Short mmCIF file of C-alpha atoms in Angstrom, two decimals:
data_model
loop_
_atom_site.label_atom_id
_atom_site.label_comp_id
_atom_site.label_asym_id
_atom_site.label_seq_id
_atom_site.Cartn_x
_atom_site.Cartn_y
_atom_site.Cartn_z
CA MET A 174 -25.74 -206.01 -126.63
CA GLY A 175 -28.07 -203.73 -128.60
CA ARG A 176 -25.96 -204.28 -131.65
CA LYS A 177 -26.26 -208.05 -131.36
CA ILE A 178 -30.02 -207.66 -131.26
CA ILE A 179 -29.89 -205.79 -134.58
CA MET A 180 -27.66 -208.56 -135.98
CA SER A 181 -30.22 -211.12 -134.90
CA ILE A 182 -33.33 -209.30 -136.23
CA THR A 183 -31.69 -208.46 -139.60
CA GLY A 184 -30.27 -212.01 -139.85
CA LEU A 185 -33.66 -213.64 -139.30
CA PHE A 186 -35.26 -211.16 -141.71
CA LEU A 187 -32.67 -212.13 -144.35
CA CYS A 188 -33.60 -215.77 -143.72
CA SER A 189 -37.19 -214.97 -144.67
CA PHE A 190 -35.92 -213.30 -147.83
CA LEU A 191 -34.08 -216.51 -148.79
CA VAL A 192 -37.37 -218.43 -148.66
CA VAL A 193 -39.14 -215.94 -150.98
CA HIS A 194 -36.15 -215.88 -153.34
CA LEU A 195 -35.94 -219.68 -153.50
CA ILE A 196 -39.67 -220.14 -154.14
CA GLY A 197 -39.46 -217.57 -156.97
CA ASN A 198 -36.45 -219.34 -158.47
CA LEU A 199 -38.32 -222.61 -158.64
CA GLN A 200 -40.03 -221.17 -161.75
CA LEU A 201 -36.73 -221.78 -163.53
CA PHE A 202 -37.70 -225.46 -163.54
CA ASN A 203 -40.88 -224.78 -165.59
CA ASP A 204 -40.49 -226.46 -168.95
CA ASP A 205 -41.76 -223.49 -170.97
CA GLY A 206 -38.62 -221.90 -172.40
CA GLY A 207 -38.46 -219.50 -169.49
CA ALA A 208 -41.83 -217.76 -169.98
CA ALA A 209 -43.01 -218.18 -166.37
CA PHE A 210 -39.63 -217.06 -165.00
CA ASN A 211 -39.50 -213.99 -167.22
CA LEU A 212 -43.03 -212.97 -166.28
CA TYR A 213 -42.08 -213.45 -162.62
CA SER A 214 -38.97 -211.31 -163.01
CA TYR A 215 -41.06 -208.62 -164.72
CA PHE A 216 -43.41 -208.68 -161.74
CA MET A 217 -40.52 -208.46 -159.28
CA ALA A 218 -39.03 -205.49 -161.11
CA ASN A 219 -42.28 -203.51 -161.43
CA ASN A 220 -44.55 -204.24 -158.49
CA ILE A 221 -44.67 -201.37 -155.99
CA VAL A 222 -44.75 -203.61 -152.90
CA ILE A 223 -41.73 -205.52 -154.11
CA ARG A 224 -39.92 -202.29 -154.87
CA ILE A 225 -40.51 -201.04 -151.32
CA MET A 226 -39.40 -204.39 -149.86
CA GLU A 227 -36.30 -204.15 -152.03
CA ILE A 228 -35.29 -201.03 -150.05
CA VAL A 229 -36.10 -202.77 -146.73
CA LEU A 230 -34.02 -205.75 -147.87
CA LEU A 231 -31.10 -203.47 -148.81
CA LEU A 232 -31.28 -201.86 -145.36
CA GLY A 233 -31.39 -205.34 -143.78
CA PHE A 234 -28.17 -206.28 -145.57
CA LEU A 235 -26.48 -202.95 -144.79
CA PHE A 236 -27.27 -203.08 -141.06
CA HIS A 237 -26.21 -206.75 -140.84
CA ILE A 238 -22.92 -206.09 -142.55
CA TYR A 239 -22.18 -202.82 -140.80
CA ASP A 240 -22.88 -204.28 -137.37
CA ALA A 241 -20.76 -207.31 -138.20
CA ILE A 242 -17.78 -205.01 -138.96
CA VAL A 243 -18.24 -203.00 -135.76
CA LEU A 244 -18.62 -206.16 -133.65
CA VAL A 245 -15.61 -207.90 -135.18
CA ARG A 246 -13.48 -204.84 -134.46
CA LYS A 247 -14.77 -204.68 -130.85
CA ASN A 248 -14.17 -208.43 -130.39
CA LYS A 249 -10.63 -208.23 -131.79
CA ALA A 250 -9.88 -205.30 -129.46
CA ALA A 251 -11.13 -207.36 -126.52
CA ARG A 252 -8.15 -209.73 -126.94
CA PRO A 253 -5.14 -207.73 -128.18
CA ILE A 254 -2.62 -210.48 -127.34
CA GLN A 255 -3.50 -213.90 -128.75
CA TYR A 256 -2.82 -217.23 -127.08
CA ALA A 257 0.22 -219.14 -128.31
CA GLU A 258 -1.87 -222.31 -128.21
CA VAL A 259 -5.65 -222.69 -128.47
CA ARG A 260 -7.85 -225.76 -128.77
CA PRO A 261 -11.27 -224.23 -129.54
CA GLN A 262 -12.43 -227.43 -131.28
CA GLU A 263 -12.79 -228.86 -127.76
CA ASN A 264 -15.49 -226.39 -126.75
CA SER A 265 -17.32 -224.98 -129.79
CA THR A 266 -18.31 -225.63 -133.41
CA TRP A 267 -16.24 -224.36 -136.35
CA SER A 268 -19.11 -222.41 -137.88
CA SER A 269 -19.89 -220.60 -134.64
CA ARG A 270 -16.31 -219.33 -134.53
CA ASN A 271 -16.11 -218.33 -138.19
CA MET A 272 -19.29 -216.36 -138.82
CA GLY A 273 -17.29 -213.37 -140.03
CA LEU A 274 -15.28 -215.42 -142.52
CA LEU A 275 -18.42 -217.20 -143.78
CA GLY A 276 -20.23 -213.88 -144.02
CA THR A 277 -17.38 -212.38 -146.07
CA VAL A 278 -17.54 -215.31 -148.51
CA ILE A 279 -21.30 -214.74 -148.81
CA LEU A 280 -20.79 -210.98 -149.35
CA VAL A 281 -18.30 -211.59 -152.17
CA PHE A 282 -20.74 -214.03 -153.76
CA LEU A 283 -23.59 -211.53 -153.33
CA ILE A 284 -21.69 -208.85 -155.23
CA ILE A 285 -20.93 -211.26 -158.12
CA HIS A 286 -24.52 -212.49 -158.07
CA LEU A 287 -26.06 -208.98 -158.13
CA TRP A 288 -23.69 -207.84 -160.85
CA ASN A 289 -24.62 -210.76 -163.08
CA PHE A 290 -28.40 -210.90 -162.61
CA PHE A 291 -29.83 -208.04 -160.59
CA VAL A 292 -28.01 -205.13 -162.25
CA PRO A 293 -28.92 -206.01 -165.88
CA ALA A 294 -32.46 -207.04 -164.87
CA ARG A 295 -33.04 -203.81 -163.01
CA PHE A 296 -31.04 -201.25 -164.99
CA GLY A 297 -31.13 -202.74 -168.51
CA GLY A 298 -28.75 -204.80 -170.57
CA LEU A 299 -30.79 -207.94 -171.25
CA GLU A 300 -32.10 -209.23 -174.59
CA GLY A 301 -35.82 -208.96 -175.35
CA VAL A 302 -38.20 -211.87 -175.62
CA VAL A 303 -41.84 -212.02 -176.79
CA ILE A 304 -44.29 -213.84 -174.51
CA GLU A 305 -47.96 -213.98 -175.60
CA GLY A 306 -47.52 -210.97 -177.90
CA ALA A 307 -45.83 -208.70 -175.38
CA GLU A 308 -42.12 -207.83 -175.13
CA TYR A 309 -40.27 -208.79 -171.94
CA GLU A 310 -36.62 -208.85 -170.86
CA ASN A 311 -35.09 -212.32 -171.14
CA LEU A 312 -33.52 -212.90 -167.71
CA TYR A 313 -34.07 -216.64 -168.19
CA ILE A 314 -31.54 -216.87 -171.03
CA ARG A 315 -29.04 -214.99 -168.87
CA VAL A 316 -29.49 -217.67 -166.17
CA VAL A 317 -29.10 -220.47 -168.71
CA GLU A 318 -25.95 -218.96 -170.27
CA SER A 319 -24.32 -218.13 -166.92
CA PHE A 320 -24.69 -221.66 -165.63
CA GLN A 321 -22.96 -223.18 -168.66
CA ILE A 322 -19.68 -221.80 -167.27
CA TRP A 323 -18.10 -224.35 -164.93
CA TRP A 324 -16.25 -221.93 -162.63
CA TYR A 325 -19.40 -219.86 -162.27
CA VAL A 326 -21.32 -222.96 -161.13
CA LEU A 327 -18.46 -223.75 -158.75
CA ILE A 328 -18.60 -220.28 -157.18
CA TYR A 329 -22.35 -220.70 -156.67
CA VAL A 330 -22.10 -224.13 -155.06
CA LEU A 331 -19.22 -223.09 -152.78
CA ALA A 332 -21.10 -219.95 -151.74
CA MET A 333 -24.12 -222.04 -150.85
CA VAL A 334 -21.96 -224.33 -148.68
CA ALA A 335 -20.70 -221.20 -146.88
CA LEU A 336 -24.27 -219.92 -146.53
CA ALA A 337 -25.41 -223.26 -145.11
CA TYR A 338 -22.72 -223.17 -142.40
CA HIS A 339 -23.47 -219.51 -141.71
CA LEU A 340 -27.16 -220.34 -141.21
CA ILE A 341 -26.59 -223.54 -139.22
CA HIS A 342 -25.08 -221.40 -136.48
CA GLY A 343 -26.88 -218.13 -137.28
CA PHE A 344 -30.49 -219.29 -137.32
CA GLN A 345 -30.61 -220.71 -133.80
CA SER A 346 -28.12 -218.14 -132.53
CA GLY A 347 -30.49 -215.37 -133.69
CA PHE A 348 -33.25 -216.73 -131.49
CA GLN A 349 -30.88 -216.99 -128.49
CA THR A 350 -29.71 -213.40 -128.94
CA LEU A 351 -33.34 -212.28 -128.61
CA GLY A 352 -33.56 -214.28 -125.38
CA LEU A 353 -36.04 -216.65 -127.05
CA ASP A 354 -34.87 -219.74 -125.25
CA HIS A 355 -36.98 -222.32 -123.48
CA LYS A 356 -36.31 -225.94 -122.86
CA LYS A 357 -39.61 -226.86 -124.52
CA TYR A 358 -38.97 -224.97 -127.76
CA THR A 359 -35.22 -224.50 -128.17
CA PRO A 360 -34.57 -228.11 -129.32
CA PHE A 361 -37.22 -227.58 -132.03
CA ILE A 362 -35.71 -224.23 -133.09
CA GLN A 363 -32.27 -225.83 -133.32
CA MET A 364 -33.53 -228.77 -135.35
CA PHE A 365 -35.66 -226.56 -137.59
CA GLY A 366 -32.73 -224.15 -138.13
CA TYR A 367 -30.47 -227.00 -139.14
CA ALA A 368 -33.03 -228.42 -141.61
CA PHE A 369 -33.85 -224.92 -142.87
CA SER A 370 -30.16 -224.19 -143.58
CA VAL A 371 -29.52 -227.43 -145.40
CA ILE A 372 -32.74 -227.47 -147.43
CA VAL A 373 -32.65 -223.80 -148.51
CA CYS A 374 -28.98 -223.91 -149.51
CA LEU A 375 -29.40 -227.22 -151.28
CA GLY A 376 -32.37 -225.72 -153.14
CA PHE A 377 -30.28 -222.81 -154.35
CA ALA A 378 -27.29 -224.99 -155.25
CA ILE A 379 -29.41 -227.35 -157.36
CA ILE A 380 -30.24 -224.53 -159.81
CA PRO A 381 -26.74 -223.98 -161.28
CA LEU A 382 -26.04 -227.72 -161.16
CA TYR A 383 -29.31 -228.44 -163.01
CA PHE A 384 -28.51 -226.01 -165.80
CA PHE A 385 -24.90 -227.19 -166.07
CA PHE A 386 -25.53 -230.91 -166.16
CA LEU A 387 -29.09 -231.40 -167.40
CA TYR A 388 -30.09 -228.43 -169.51
CA MET B 99 3.18 -239.52 -99.85
CA ALA B 100 0.10 -240.83 -97.98
CA GLY B 101 -2.65 -242.20 -100.21
CA SER B 102 -0.56 -242.02 -103.35
CA ASN B 103 -0.67 -244.79 -105.94
CA PRO B 104 2.50 -246.88 -105.51
CA ASN B 105 2.35 -247.94 -109.17
CA ALA B 106 2.24 -244.38 -110.51
CA LYS B 107 5.50 -243.62 -112.23
CA PRO B 108 7.01 -240.15 -111.89
CA MET B 109 7.00 -238.13 -115.11
CA ASN B 110 9.44 -235.79 -116.77
CA LEU B 111 7.79 -232.82 -118.44
CA THR B 112 8.70 -229.67 -120.34
CA LEU B 113 6.78 -226.56 -119.43
CA LYS B 114 6.48 -223.53 -121.68
CA VAL B 115 5.45 -220.79 -119.28
CA TRP B 116 4.54 -217.16 -119.98
CA ARG B 117 7.01 -214.95 -118.13
CA GLN B 118 6.32 -211.26 -117.86
CA LYS B 119 8.03 -208.92 -115.39
CA ASN B 120 5.16 -206.48 -114.92
CA ARG B 121 2.24 -204.76 -116.61
CA ASP B 122 4.44 -202.50 -118.73
CA THR B 123 6.97 -204.95 -120.13
CA ALA B 124 6.50 -207.44 -122.93
CA GLY B 125 6.47 -211.10 -121.98
CA GLN B 126 7.47 -214.36 -123.66
CA LEU B 127 7.17 -218.11 -123.29
CA VAL B 128 10.11 -219.67 -121.47
CA SER B 129 10.82 -223.43 -121.38
CA TYR B 130 11.51 -225.26 -118.11
CA PRO B 131 12.18 -228.96 -117.66
CA VAL B 132 10.41 -230.49 -114.61
CA LYS B 133 11.59 -233.87 -113.40
CA ASN B 134 10.03 -236.54 -111.16
CA VAL B 135 6.49 -235.21 -111.25
CA SER B 136 4.10 -237.53 -109.39
CA PRO B 137 0.84 -238.28 -111.21
CA ASP B 138 -0.89 -237.63 -107.88
CA MET B 139 0.21 -234.01 -107.72
CA SER B 140 -2.20 -231.26 -108.58
CA PHE B 141 -1.16 -228.93 -111.40
CA LEU B 142 -0.40 -226.19 -108.88
CA GLU B 143 1.70 -228.52 -106.72
CA MET B 144 3.72 -229.33 -109.82
CA LEU B 145 4.29 -225.56 -110.25
CA ASP B 146 5.26 -225.33 -106.57
CA VAL B 147 7.98 -227.95 -107.21
CA LEU B 148 9.28 -225.98 -110.16
CA ASN B 149 9.24 -222.75 -108.14
CA ASP B 150 11.26 -224.42 -105.32
CA ASP B 151 13.82 -225.40 -107.92
CA LEU B 152 13.88 -221.87 -109.34
CA GLU B 153 14.40 -220.38 -105.87
CA ILE B 154 17.26 -222.76 -105.11
CA ARG B 155 18.88 -221.63 -108.37
CA ASN B 156 18.28 -217.98 -107.34
CA GLU B 157 15.85 -217.41 -110.18
CA GLU B 158 12.58 -215.53 -109.93
CA PRO B 159 9.71 -218.00 -109.19
CA ILE B 160 6.71 -218.10 -111.52
CA ALA B 161 3.85 -215.94 -110.21
CA PHE B 162 0.41 -217.57 -110.42
CA ASP B 163 -2.90 -217.05 -108.59
CA HIS B 164 -4.10 -219.60 -106.07
CA ASP B 165 -5.90 -219.60 -102.75
CA CYS B 166 -8.14 -222.38 -101.43
CA ARG B 167 -6.82 -225.17 -103.67
CA GLU B 168 -10.15 -226.92 -103.15
CA GLY B 169 -11.85 -225.75 -106.34
CA ILE B 170 -14.25 -223.34 -104.66
CA CYS B 171 -12.60 -219.93 -104.45
CA GLY B 172 -12.02 -219.06 -108.13
CA ALA B 173 -8.56 -217.65 -107.53
CA CYS B 174 -6.60 -220.06 -109.74
CA SER B 175 -6.62 -219.56 -113.49
CA LEU B 176 -4.12 -220.64 -116.19
CA PHE B 177 -4.68 -221.41 -119.85
CA ILE B 178 -3.16 -224.89 -120.16
CA ASN B 179 -2.45 -226.43 -123.56
CA GLY B 180 -5.03 -224.16 -125.24
CA ARG B 181 -7.79 -224.70 -122.65
CA ALA B 182 -8.99 -222.67 -119.67
CA HIS B 183 -8.16 -224.64 -116.47
CA GLY B 184 -6.61 -227.36 -118.66
CA PRO B 185 -7.92 -230.35 -120.56
CA GLU B 186 -10.52 -231.64 -118.07
CA ARG B 187 -14.07 -230.35 -118.12
CA GLY B 188 -15.78 -228.96 -115.02
CA THR B 189 -12.61 -228.47 -113.01
CA THR B 190 -10.43 -225.65 -111.75
CA THR B 191 -6.64 -225.77 -112.26
CA CYS B 192 -6.07 -226.62 -108.57
CA GLN B 193 -8.23 -229.72 -109.02
CA LEU B 194 -6.46 -230.76 -112.20
CA HIS B 195 -4.14 -233.62 -111.48
CA MET B 196 -0.94 -234.56 -113.26
CA ARG B 197 -2.27 -238.01 -114.06
CA HIS B 198 -4.03 -236.38 -117.01
CA PHE B 199 -0.64 -235.78 -118.60
CA LYS B 200 1.91 -238.21 -120.01
CA ASP B 201 5.62 -238.62 -119.42
CA GLY B 202 7.52 -236.51 -121.94
CA ASP B 203 4.64 -234.07 -122.55
CA THR B 204 5.24 -230.41 -123.33
CA ILE B 205 2.70 -228.23 -121.54
CA THR B 206 2.02 -224.64 -122.55
CA ILE B 207 0.86 -222.40 -119.70
CA GLU B 208 -0.46 -218.93 -120.46
CA PRO B 209 -2.36 -216.29 -118.49
CA TRP B 210 -5.98 -215.43 -119.34
CA ARG B 211 -5.90 -213.23 -122.42
CA ALA B 212 -8.26 -210.29 -122.47
CA ALA B 213 -7.91 -206.52 -122.75
CA ALA B 214 -10.04 -206.31 -119.61
CA PHE B 215 -7.67 -208.70 -117.74
CA PRO B 216 -4.23 -207.08 -118.02
CA VAL B 217 -1.32 -209.26 -116.98
CA HIS B 218 0.15 -208.19 -113.60
CA LYS B 219 3.08 -210.52 -113.67
CA ASP B 220 3.74 -213.90 -115.36
CA LEU B 221 0.45 -215.87 -115.09
CA VAL B 222 -1.35 -213.43 -112.75
CA VAL B 223 -3.98 -211.26 -114.37
CA ASP B 224 -5.93 -208.37 -112.91
CA ARG B 225 -9.59 -209.51 -112.71
CA SER B 226 -10.86 -206.40 -110.95
CA ALA B 227 -13.03 -205.67 -114.00
CA PHE B 228 -15.36 -208.37 -112.62
CA ASP B 229 -15.46 -206.59 -109.25
CA ARG B 230 -16.42 -203.33 -110.93
CA ILE B 231 -19.25 -205.07 -112.83
CA GLN B 232 -20.47 -206.50 -109.54
CA GLN B 233 -20.30 -203.11 -107.89
CA ALA B 234 -22.39 -201.67 -110.72
CA GLY B 235 -25.40 -203.71 -109.64
CA GLY B 236 -24.62 -207.26 -108.59
CA TYR B 237 -26.16 -206.88 -105.15
CA ILE B 238 -29.48 -206.30 -103.41
CA SER B 239 -30.14 -203.27 -101.23
CA VAL B 240 -31.32 -204.57 -97.85
CA ASN B 241 -32.95 -202.08 -95.49
CA THR B 242 -32.55 -202.45 -91.76
CA GLY B 243 -35.40 -203.70 -89.61
CA GLY B 244 -36.65 -206.85 -88.02
CA VAL B 245 -35.68 -210.18 -89.53
CA PRO B 246 -38.62 -211.60 -91.55
CA ASP B 247 -39.59 -215.20 -91.07
CA ALA B 248 -37.72 -217.50 -93.47
CA ASN B 249 -40.94 -218.97 -94.88
CA GLU B 250 -42.74 -215.66 -95.30
CA ILE B 251 -41.65 -215.31 -98.93
CA PRO B 252 -42.53 -218.45 -100.88
CA ILE B 253 -39.92 -219.45 -103.49
CA PRO B 254 -40.59 -222.55 -105.59
CA LYS B 255 -37.88 -225.22 -105.31
CA THR B 256 -37.22 -225.14 -109.07
CA VAL B 257 -36.61 -221.38 -108.98
CA ALA B 258 -34.42 -221.63 -105.87
CA ASP B 259 -32.39 -224.37 -107.59
CA LYS B 260 -31.88 -222.24 -110.70
CA ALA B 261 -30.81 -219.27 -108.63
CA PHE B 262 -28.44 -221.47 -106.66
CA ASP B 263 -26.95 -222.92 -109.86
CA ALA B 264 -26.26 -219.38 -111.09
CA ALA B 265 -24.86 -218.45 -107.69
CA THR B 266 -22.17 -221.11 -107.91
CA CYS B 267 -20.16 -218.84 -110.23
CA ILE B 268 -16.76 -218.40 -108.62
CA GLN B 269 -15.71 -215.43 -110.85
CA CYS B 270 -12.60 -217.22 -112.05
CA GLY B 271 -12.83 -215.70 -115.54
CA ALA B 272 -12.52 -218.98 -117.49
CA CYS B 273 -15.55 -217.93 -119.58
CA VAL B 274 -13.74 -214.82 -120.72
CA ALA B 275 -10.51 -216.73 -121.28
CA ALA B 276 -12.15 -219.41 -123.39
CA CYS B 277 -14.37 -217.07 -125.46
CA LYS B 278 -12.94 -216.14 -128.85
CA ASN B 279 -14.28 -212.61 -128.23
CA ALA B 280 -13.19 -212.45 -124.57
CA SER B 281 -16.83 -211.83 -123.72
CA ALA B 282 -18.00 -211.71 -120.09
CA MET B 283 -21.60 -212.60 -120.86
CA LEU B 284 -21.60 -215.87 -118.92
CA PHE B 285 -20.22 -214.23 -115.79
CA VAL B 286 -22.62 -211.25 -115.98
CA SER B 287 -25.56 -213.53 -116.79
CA ALA B 288 -24.89 -215.72 -113.76
CA LYS B 289 -24.93 -212.72 -111.45
CA VAL B 290 -27.99 -211.12 -113.08
CA SER B 291 -29.95 -214.42 -113.21
CA GLN B 292 -29.18 -215.35 -109.60
CA LEU B 293 -30.64 -212.11 -108.30
CA ALA B 294 -33.46 -211.64 -110.84
CA LEU B 295 -34.86 -215.08 -110.04
CA LEU B 296 -35.38 -214.34 -106.32
CA PRO B 297 -38.00 -212.02 -104.83
CA GLN B 298 -35.39 -210.00 -102.93
CA GLY B 299 -33.54 -209.27 -106.18
CA LYS B 300 -36.54 -208.51 -108.34
CA THR B 301 -37.09 -204.94 -107.03
CA GLU B 302 -33.83 -203.68 -108.54
CA ARG B 303 -33.72 -205.95 -111.55
CA LYS B 304 -34.04 -203.31 -114.28
CA THR B 305 -31.39 -200.87 -113.09
CA ARG B 306 -29.16 -203.81 -112.17
CA VAL B 307 -29.07 -205.33 -115.64
CA GLU B 308 -28.69 -201.96 -117.33
CA ASN B 309 -25.79 -200.87 -115.10
CA MET B 310 -23.99 -204.22 -115.13
CA VAL B 311 -24.17 -204.53 -118.92
CA ALA B 312 -23.02 -200.91 -119.29
CA GLN B 313 -20.04 -201.59 -116.98
CA MET B 314 -19.25 -204.78 -118.94
CA ASP B 315 -18.99 -202.68 -122.12
CA ILE B 316 -16.85 -200.02 -120.40
CA GLU B 317 -14.42 -202.70 -119.24
CA GLY B 318 -13.84 -203.69 -122.88
CA PHE B 319 -15.14 -207.27 -123.00
CA GLY B 320 -16.26 -208.56 -126.41
CA ALA B 321 -19.73 -209.44 -127.65
CA CYS B 322 -21.39 -212.88 -127.44
CA THR B 323 -21.49 -215.02 -130.60
CA ASN B 324 -23.22 -217.98 -128.88
CA THR B 325 -20.31 -220.32 -129.54
CA GLY B 326 -20.93 -221.95 -126.13
CA ALA B 327 -17.19 -222.14 -125.35
CA CYS B 328 -17.73 -220.37 -122.01
CA ALA B 329 -20.23 -222.86 -120.62
CA ALA B 330 -18.13 -225.77 -121.95
CA GLU B 331 -15.06 -224.55 -120.07
CA CYS B 332 -16.82 -223.25 -116.92
CA PRO B 333 -15.44 -225.18 -113.93
CA VAL B 334 -18.76 -224.98 -112.07
CA GLY B 335 -21.04 -225.63 -115.01
CA ILE B 336 -22.88 -222.28 -115.36
CA SER B 337 -25.42 -222.86 -118.14
CA LEU B 338 -25.93 -220.90 -121.35
CA GLU B 339 -29.57 -220.57 -120.23
CA ASN B 340 -28.37 -217.75 -117.99
CA ILE B 341 -27.13 -215.75 -120.98
CA ASN B 342 -30.56 -215.94 -122.59
CA LYS B 343 -32.12 -214.94 -119.25
CA LEU B 344 -29.74 -211.94 -119.18
CA ARG B 345 -30.91 -210.96 -122.66
CA ARG B 346 -34.57 -211.10 -121.65
CA GLU B 347 -33.78 -209.01 -118.56
CA PHE B 348 -31.84 -206.52 -120.71
CA ILE B 349 -34.48 -206.18 -123.44
CA VAL B 350 -37.34 -205.74 -120.93
CA ALA B 351 -35.29 -203.26 -118.90
CA LYS B 352 -34.34 -201.19 -121.94
CA ALA B 353 -37.96 -201.13 -123.10
CA THR B 354 -39.56 -200.33 -119.78
CA SER B 355 -37.13 -198.85 -117.24
CA GLU B 356 -37.34 -195.19 -116.18
CA ASN B 357 -33.72 -194.54 -117.18
CA VAL B 358 -33.64 -192.32 -120.26
CA ALA B 359 -30.11 -192.11 -121.51
#
């Protein structure tokens, strides 16, 4: 049960990261040739508070993933012989039963995503760009170029669908795991979690679609 | 048969039943045709008819758990067509009637599947893991002495009702059977909630939840993913609220109990 509590706390923490990440990304929609976004990415790569939070975030991901692996193994061991016939659709939602599968899709996406944007932005490999007389790395052009590739856009959109389903179950489940359940507040948490999942994932998915179709 | 519906037509069914000689041998699904099944029969009566047939043919009858056949003891089990206690909600297998099936149906009958519930024989599983969890803390220690007046300890009606709702758990194990992780959280939460809600149970609440959860892990039940399958399949309607109550009890106990381990 302790492990589920860690799953819940890290999961809800990662939800808060999604909000920060999405708000930052909205600068991509500034019609200024990417200046605001590049200044923002410079800030994110150099600010000390952000750099510390980057480590906390990494730990959040690592604990969430490690615990998921341990729990899946434990849960599989709890039923060594499977039923010949099951009708789980009669008693539970698909996403609640497939959190591991959805999480794996998100992890694969995360690796692709980090490799394409985070690694060059953080460890070098981007072109330079001059903004108000100073030289910055041009992460914006990397975003623009990446989202001209149709299969890349497709990966992003599919990953966001997986994330939405992961969050639709995970957000409210995280509160339950902490015992935060009350008939006055739980309906609100469930509704908020649903809206949160859809809006955040839609927000992320719009970015590649915007650059592919409208840029 | 007295009280039976004269218009109900008898059905012919095919059963696919899990047959397993004992704990140590592998089992398999075996098909049996059952003829002239009355829609008024309970599911267990239908199995009785099949077993009579098997005995006449000198074959080993199918072993399955049953006792009161009134839906209150929790002895009967059976995973029927992919559902714990069959397709109807809020019912035990003994209270499931054959009118919920159609002539010509094939019905798959399996035992509860969980590492903590090993198969004894055919459809009978060993549910003593539940007893050991109960023994770990699912009780109150009552000292001897004079009997206190019934109204001496005030308990609000709403609290008494919640405790009673939790106390209706019949330990059948459908929650474990239905859960994709074979988790026993609903069972343990019903027992912990029932006692933690009442004044008599509050004194031992911290050690109780710690010991019962520890025993649950030792028995090899899975973790809870909040799918809600357990509560949906529970024949007596134990609510998921109890699982969240269990978590609060557990977190508070871990943070404040005197047990350092």
